[in-house]
Amino acid sequence: MTQAPATPRANRRQHDREIVTLAVPAFGALVAEPLFVMADSAIVGHLGTAQLAGLGVASALLMTAVSIFVFLAYATTAAVARRVGAGDLQAAIRQGMDGIWLALLLGAAVIAVVMPTTPAIVELFGASDTAAPYATTYLRISALGIPAMLVVLAATGVLRGLQDTRTPLYVAVAGFVANAVLNLGLVYGADLGIAGSAWGTVIAQWGMAAAYLVVVVRGARRHGASLRPDVDGIRASAQAGVPLLVRTLSLRTILMIATAVAARLGDADIAAHQIILSLWSLLAFALDAIAIAGQAIIGRYLGAGDTQGARQACRRMVEWGIAVGVMLGVLVLIARPVFLPLFTSDSVVKDAALPALVIVALSQPICGIVYVLDGVLMGAGDGPYLAWAMLLTLAVFTPAALLVPALGGGLAAIWTAMTLMMAVRMLTLWLRARSGRWLVTGATR
């Protein structure tokens, strides 16, 4: 008896279940990450202003360094998911191990650069004379945790590729709790000051890396995958990551240009810009969770040779992105009278932030489409196109942003330029998705 084909409504329900199952835990894990910095700030803040300022400088440097290597998660997710779709779990985990070995190598290289140059880096970042010693202490100790942070990125990619976003959530929550307890004990109980906070974070990070490695190693043994480093596999992981590295660096450059332009407008504008940027980043977590689901789902469909399923999943995730974007935009508009007083009581800063806040709210549906299609193309392994598209976006955004002070524009003009940047990204990603050129099937791209 021939089974009747699934109806469009049944397909939508199936895609909805997959998206929710992967996206909700992914969102929890994403939110847990910045809580590390918040916990450290809350604990170190009671030591004094200079210590908190030093932590601010050091943590910003660390987060920048680690965010550059986020391709370890993205590229690994896509590669592993393809092999899962092809039904070859042994090769999937073997590919994941190559990503983890690459993370360890990159982490060792970063330590070799950061350790001897820490004072110079802190000085270059503009830390004050009172904050610089604390920043140097924190950065030098915390650098020892960078390999662990990169392993966590790569191992998270492995599990996402295996369609598992719950384990990263559990590990992230456990890591946050351990980090908070260790920081309290070492900063105050052992009286180590800011050094205690750094050591607590390093121990928590290596604990998280160890937890991930236990899970991956068990999977490797279950499916007979080798744990030894493979030069060709590591090289392939690095090559897949290069385009995504270019994409990430281009995006970081856009954010740095926007902040630099805001700084030229005056203290009130840069203060308001930081508030808006923090909200923009928070909203991105919700949209990025759908993108993460997209990476895993699309990679699996293409690995299985199911281009129709990949197209249908892409279409449904775009609908999710638009719906969540609209919801977030409405929430921002409703909450704006409450949101701004949480960060400042300065009426000048509020006046500067309010128009920009409205622009951010109105742009959220565009952001929803961008994040989803970004995740879809990452899941398809379409990194080279993403790199070129982001370079084009950078080329459009840079003159638009730099013209803001020259034309007498304010913070609203900067965030209008940011919305233009997202619109350009949406156009480039939509054209690619519509072309179907990303629909390359098979266990490898």
PDB file of N, CA and C in Angstrom, residues 333-392:
ATOM      1  N   LEU A 333       9.027  48.644  21.025  1.00  0.00           N
ATOM      2  CA  LEU A 333       8.229  49.876  21.001  1.00  0.00           C
ATOM      3  C   LEU A 333       7.412  50.030  22.283  1.00  0.00           C
ATOM      4  N   ILE A 334       6.848  48.922  22.746  1.00  0.00           N
ATOM      5  CA  ILE A 334       6.026  48.980  23.963  1.00  0.00           C
ATOM      6  C   ILE A 334       6.886  49.237  25.196  1.00  0.00           C
ATOM      7  N   ALA A 335       8.080  48.607  25.230  1.00  0.00           N
ATOM      8  CA  ALA A 335       8.919  48.656  26.435  1.00  0.00           C
ATOM      9  C   ALA A 335       9.862  49.849  26.478  1.00  0.00           C
ATOM     10  N   ARG A 336       9.914  50.669  25.419  1.00  0.00           N
ATOM     11  CA  ARG A 336      10.924  51.731  25.389  1.00  0.00           C
ATOM     12  C   ARG A 336      10.814  52.719  26.546  1.00  0.00           C
ATOM     13  N   PRO A 337       9.613  53.056  27.066  1.00  0.00           N
ATOM     14  CA  PRO A 337       9.593  53.979  28.213  1.00  0.00           C
ATOM     15  C   PRO A 337      10.206  53.381  29.474  1.00  0.00           C
ATOM     16  N   VAL A 338      10.191  52.048  29.566  1.00  0.00           N
ATOM     17  CA  VAL A 338      10.749  51.359  30.740  1.00  0.00           C
ATOM     18  C   VAL A 338      12.214  51.018  30.521  1.00  0.00           C
ATOM     19  N   PHE A 339      12.563  50.717  29.271  1.00  0.00           N
ATOM     20  CA  PHE A 339      13.908  50.226  28.963  1.00  0.00           C
ATOM     21  C   PHE A 339      14.989  51.276  29.203  1.00  0.00           C
ATOM     22  N   LEU A 340      14.803  52.457  28.668  1.00  0.00           N
ATOM     23  CA  LEU A 340      15.854  53.482  28.748  1.00  0.00           C
ATOM     24  C   LEU A 340      16.206  53.877  30.183  1.00  0.00           C
ATOM     25  N   PRO A 341      15.221  54.073  31.091  1.00  0.00           N
ATOM     26  CA  PRO A 341      15.583  54.433  32.479  1.00  0.00           C
ATOM     27  C   PRO A 341      16.399  53.371  33.201  1.00  0.00           C
ATOM     28  N   LEU A 342      16.378  52.122  32.708  1.00  0.00           N
ATOM     29  CA  LEU A 342      17.199  51.080  33.330  1.00  0.00           C
ATOM     30  C   LEU A 342      18.682  51.368  33.163  1.00  0.00           C
ATOM     31  N   PHE A 343      19.041  52.100  32.106  1.00  0.00           N
ATOM     32  CA  PHE A 343      20.442  52.330  31.783  1.00  0.00           C
ATOM     33  C   PHE A 343      20.920  53.742  32.106  1.00  0.00           C
ATOM     34  N   THR A 344      20.023  54.700  32.094  1.00  0.00           N
ATOM     35  CA  THR A 344      20.464  56.079  32.316  1.00  0.00           C
ATOM     36  C   THR A 344      19.322  56.939  32.850  1.00  0.00           C
ATOM     37  N   SER A 345      19.691  57.927  33.654  1.00  0.00           N
ATOM     38  CA  SER A 345      18.717  58.930  34.113  1.00  0.00           C
ATOM     39  C   SER A 345      18.958  60.263  33.426  1.00  0.00           C
ATOM     40  N   ASP A 346      19.963  60.304  32.546  1.00  0.00           N
ATOM     41  CA  ASP A 346      20.324  61.531  31.831  1.00  0.00           C
ATOM     42  C   ASP A 346      19.308  61.767  30.706  1.00  0.00           C
ATOM     43  N   SER A 347      18.587  62.871  30.791  1.00  0.00           N
ATOM     44  CA  SER A 347      17.552  63.154  29.786  1.00  0.00           C
ATOM     45  C   SER A 347      18.147  63.380  28.404  1.00  0.00           C
ATOM     46  N   VAL A 348      19.376  63.917  28.331  1.00  0.00           N
ATOM     47  CA  VAL A 348      20.026  64.144  27.034  1.00  0.00           C
ATOM     48  C   VAL A 348      20.312  62.811  26.353  1.00  0.00           C
ATOM     49  N   VAL A 349      20.800  61.831  27.118  1.00  0.00           N
ATOM     50  CA  VAL A 349      21.082  60.500  26.572  1.00  0.00           C
ATOM     51  C   VAL A 349      19.779  59.829  26.129  1.00  0.00           C
ATOM     52  N   LYS A 350      18.743  59.979  26.936  1.00  0.00           N
ATOM     53  CA  LYS A 350      17.438  59.399  26.571  1.00  0.00           C
ATOM     54  C   LYS A 350      16.917  59.997  25.273  1.00  0.00           C
ATOM     55  N   ASP A 351      17.025  61.322  25.143  1.00  0.00           N
ATOM     56  CA  ASP A 351      16.541  61.997  23.935  1.00  0.00           C
ATOM     57  C   ASP A 351      17.306  61.532  22.697  1.00  0.00           C
ATOM     58  N   ALA A 352      18.602  61.265  22.864  1.00  0.00           N
ATOM     59  CA  ALA A 352      19.411  60.794  21.736  1.00  0.00           C
ATOM     60  C   ALA A 352      19.067  59.355  21.380  1.00  0.00           C
ATOM     61  N   ALA A 353      18.746  58.552  22.406  1.00  0.00           N
ATOM     62  CA  ALA A 353      18.514  57.122  22.191  1.00  0.00           C
ATOM     63  C   ALA A 353      17.127  56.824  21.640  1.00  0.00           C
ATOM     64  N   LEU A 354      16.136  57.617  21.993  1.00  0.00           N
ATOM     65  CA  LEU A 354      14.750  57.276  21.665  1.00  0.00           C
ATOM     66  C   LEU A 354      14.499  57.119  20.163  1.00  0.00           C
ATOM     67  N   PRO A 355      14.897  58.066  19.298  1.00  0.00           N
ATOM     68  CA  PRO A 355      14.655  57.857  17.853  1.00  0.00           C
ATOM     69  C   PRO A 355      15.386  56.630  17.307  1.00  0.00           C
ATOM     70  N   ALA A 356      16.611  56.416  17.794  1.00  0.00           N
ATOM     71  CA  ALA A 356      17.375  55.249  17.345  1.00  0.00           C
ATOM     72  C   ALA A 356      16.690  53.958  17.781  1.00  0.00           C
ATOM     73  N   LEU A 357      16.093  53.981  18.960  1.00  0.00           N
ATOM     74  CA  LEU A 357      15.381  52.814  19.474  1.00  0.00           C
ATOM     75  C   LEU A 357      14.187  52.468  18.578  1.00  0.00           C
ATOM     76  N   VAL A 358      13.488  53.472  18.119  1.00  0.00           N
ATOM     77  CA  VAL A 358      12.353  53.254  17.213  1.00  0.00           C
ATOM     78  C   VAL A 358      12.836  52.647  15.898  1.00  0.00           C
ATOM     79  N   ILE A 359      13.958  53.133  15.388  1.00  0.00           N
ATOM     80  CA  ILE A 359      14.516  52.595  14.146  1.00  0.00           C
ATOM     81  C   ILE A 359      14.890  51.122  14.316  1.00  0.00           C
ATOM     82  N   VAL A 360      15.508  50.796  15.447  1.00  0.00           N
ATOM     83  CA  VAL A 360      15.867  49.401  15.729  1.00  0.00           C
ATOM     84  C   VAL A 360      14.613  48.529  15.766  1.00  0.00           C
ATOM     85  N   ALA A 361      13.556  49.026  16.395  1.00  0.00           N
ATOM     86  CA  ALA A 361      12.309  48.261  16.475  1.00  0.00           C
ATOM     87  C   ALA A 361      11.741  47.993  15.089  1.00  0.00           C
ATOM     88  N   LEU A 362      11.703  49.014  14.245  1.00  0.00           N
ATOM     89  CA  LEU A 362      11.130  48.879  12.911  1.00  0.00           C
ATOM     90  C   LEU A 362      11.971  47.976  12.006  1.00  0.00           C
ATOM     91  N   SER A 363      13.256  47.841  12.316  1.00  0.00           N
ATOM     92  CA  SER A 363      14.151  47.035  11.461  1.00  0.00           C
ATOM     93  C   SER A 363      14.161  45.560  11.827  1.00  0.00           C
ATOM     94  N   GLN A 364      13.490  45.158  12.898  1.00  0.00           N
ATOM     95  CA  GLN A 364      13.588  43.778  13.365  1.00  0.00           C
ATOM     96  C   GLN A 364      13.065  42.738  12.360  1.00  0.00           C
ATOM     97  N   PRO A 365      11.982  42.988  11.618  1.00  0.00           N
ATOM     98  CA  PRO A 365      11.601  41.993  10.595  1.00  0.00           C
ATOM     99  C   PRO A 365      12.686  41.781   9.545  1.00  0.00           C
ATOM    100  N   ILE A 366      13.391  42.856   9.171  1.00  0.00           N
ATOM    101  CA  ILE A 366      14.515  42.721   8.234  1.00  0.00           C
ATOM    102  C   ILE A 366      15.604  41.867   8.866  1.00  0.00           C
ATOM    103  N   CYS A 367      15.894  42.150  10.135  1.00  0.00           N
ATOM    104  CA  CYS A 367      16.915  41.370  10.850  1.00  0.00           C
ATOM    105  C   CYS A 367      16.528  39.894  10.911  1.00  0.00           C
ATOM    106  N   GLY A 368      15.231  39.623  11.106  1.00  0.00           N
ATOM    107  CA  GLY A 368      14.776  38.245  11.169  1.00  0.00           C
ATOM    108  C   GLY A 368      15.070  37.492   9.885  1.00  0.00           C
ATOM    109  N   ILE A 369      14.809  38.119   8.739  1.00  0.00           N
ATOM    110  CA  ILE A 369      15.096  37.490   7.447  1.00  0.00           C
ATOM    111  C   ILE A 369      16.596  37.281   7.285  1.00  0.00           C
ATOM    112  N   VAL A 370      17.383  38.298   7.657  1.00  0.00           N
ATOM    113  CA  VAL A 370      18.839  38.222   7.493  1.00  0.00           C
ATOM    114  C   VAL A 370      19.423  37.074   8.308  1.00  0.00           C
ATOM    115  N   TYR A 371      19.056  36.994   9.579  1.00  0.00           N
ATOM    116  CA  TYR A 371      19.640  35.957  10.438  1.00  0.00           C
ATOM    117  C   TYR A 371      19.270  34.562   9.938  1.00  0.00           C
ATOM    118  N   VAL A 372      18.010  34.389   9.538  1.00  0.00           N
ATOM    119  CA  VAL A 372      17.577  33.069   9.080  1.00  0.00           C
ATOM    120  C   VAL A 372      18.305  32.662   7.807  1.00  0.00           C
ATOM    121  N   LEU A 373      18.341  33.545   6.807  1.00  0.00           N
ATOM    122  CA  LEU A 373      19.005  33.192   5.549  1.00  0.00           C
ATOM    123  C   LEU A 373      20.506  33.019   5.739  1.00  0.00           C
ATOM    124  N   ASP A 374      21.091  33.781   6.639  1.00  0.00           N
ATOM    125  CA  ASP A 374      22.494  33.599   6.981  1.00  0.00           C
ATOM    126  C   ASP A 374      22.718  32.178   7.492  1.00  0.00           C
ATOM    127  N   GLY A 375      21.838  31.729   8.398  1.00  0.00           N
ATOM    128  CA  GLY A 375      21.952  30.380   8.937  1.00  0.00           C
ATOM    129  C   GLY A 375      21.719  29.315   7.890  1.00  0.00           C
ATOM    130  N   VAL A 376      20.759  29.558   6.992  1.00  0.00           N
ATOM    131  CA  VAL A 376      20.475  28.599   5.921  1.00  0.00           C
ATOM    132  C   VAL A 376      21.697  28.411   5.026  1.00  0.00           C
ATOM    133  N   LEU A 377      22.309  29.520   4.618  1.00  0.00           N
ATOM    134  CA  LEU A 377      23.464  29.423   3.715  1.00  0.00           C
ATOM    135  C   LEU A 377      24.690  28.864   4.434  1.00  0.00           C
ATOM    136  N   MET A 378      24.816  29.145   5.739  1.00  0.00           N
ATOM    137  CA  MET A 378      25.895  28.505   6.498  1.00  0.00           C
ATOM    138  C   MET A 378      25.680  26.997   6.541  1.00  0.00           C
ATOM    139  N   GLY A 379      24.435  26.589   6.804  1.00  0.00           N
ATOM    140  CA  GLY A 379      24.129  25.165   6.849  1.00  0.00           C
ATOM    141  C   GLY A 379      24.396  24.483   5.524  1.00  0.00           C
ATOM    142  N   ALA A 380      24.269  25.243   4.429  1.00  0.00           N
ATOM    143  CA  ALA A 380      24.551  24.701   3.095  1.00  0.00           C
ATOM    144  C   ALA A 380      26.037  24.715   2.774  1.00  0.00           C
ATOM    145  N   GLY A 381      26.854  25.289   3.677  1.00  0.00           N
ATOM    146  CA  GLY A 381      28.290  25.375   3.414  1.00  0.00           C
ATOM    147  C   GLY A 381      28.634  26.413   2.371  1.00  0.00           C
ATOM    148  N   ASP A 382      27.799  27.448   2.248  1.00  0.00           N
ATOM    149  CA  ASP A 382      27.973  28.463   1.210  1.00  0.00           C
ATOM    150  C   ASP A 382      28.819  29.637   1.719  1.00  0.00           C
ATOM    151  N   GLY A 383      29.888  29.320   2.444  1.00  0.00           N
ATOM    152  CA  GLY A 383      30.724  30.335   3.066  1.00  0.00           C
ATOM    153  C   GLY A 383      31.325  31.354   2.114  1.00  0.00           C
ATOM    154  N   PRO A 384      31.875  30.939   0.954  1.00  0.00           N
ATOM    155  CA  PRO A 384      32.464  31.929   0.046  1.00  0.00           C
ATOM    156  C   PRO A 384      31.483  33.023  -0.370  1.00  0.00           C
ATOM    157  N   TYR A 385      30.239  32.640  -0.646  1.00  0.00           N
ATOM    158  CA  TYR A 385      29.254  33.663  -1.017  1.00  0.00           C
ATOM    159  C   TYR A 385      28.991  34.594   0.162  1.00  0.00           C
ATOM    160  N   LEU A 386      28.875  34.041   1.375  1.00  0.00           N
ATOM    161  CA  LEU A 386      28.631  34.869   2.554  1.00  0.00           C
ATOM    162  C   LEU A 386      29.764  35.872   2.773  1.00  0.00           C
ATOM    163  N   ALA A 387      30.998  35.433   2.507  1.00  0.00           N
ATOM    164  CA  ALA A 387      32.143  36.334   2.673  1.00  0.00           C
ATOM    165  C   ALA A 387      32.060  37.497   1.687  1.00  0.00           C
ATOM    166  N   TRP A 388      31.821  37.200   0.411  1.00  0.00           N
ATOM    167  CA  TRP A 388      31.745  38.260  -0.594  1.00  0.00           C
ATOM    168  C   TRP A 388      30.559  39.189  -0.336  1.00  0.00           C
ATOM    169  N   ALA A 389      29.440  38.613   0.084  1.00  0.00           N
ATOM    170  CA  ALA A 389      28.255  39.432   0.354  1.00  0.00           C
ATOM    171  C   ALA A 389      28.505  40.393   1.508  1.00  0.00           C
ATOM    172  N   MET A 390      29.221  39.931   2.527  1.00  0.00           N
ATOM    173  CA  MET A 390      29.497  40.804   3.669  1.00  0.00           C
ATOM    174  C   MET A 390      30.514  41.873   3.315  1.00  0.00           C
ATOM    175  N   LEU A 391      31.475  41.547   2.478  1.00  0.00           N
ATOM    176  CA  LEU A 391      32.430  42.566   2.012  1.00  0.00           C
ATOM    177  C   LEU A 391      31.707  43.652   1.214  1.00  0.00           C
ATOM    178  N   LEU A 392      30.734  43.245   0.395  1.00  0.00           N
ATOM    179  CA  LEU A 392      29.930  44.218  -0.344  1.00  0.00           C
ATOM    180  C   LEU A 392      29.128  45.083   0.621  1.00  0.00           C
TER     181      LEU A 392
END
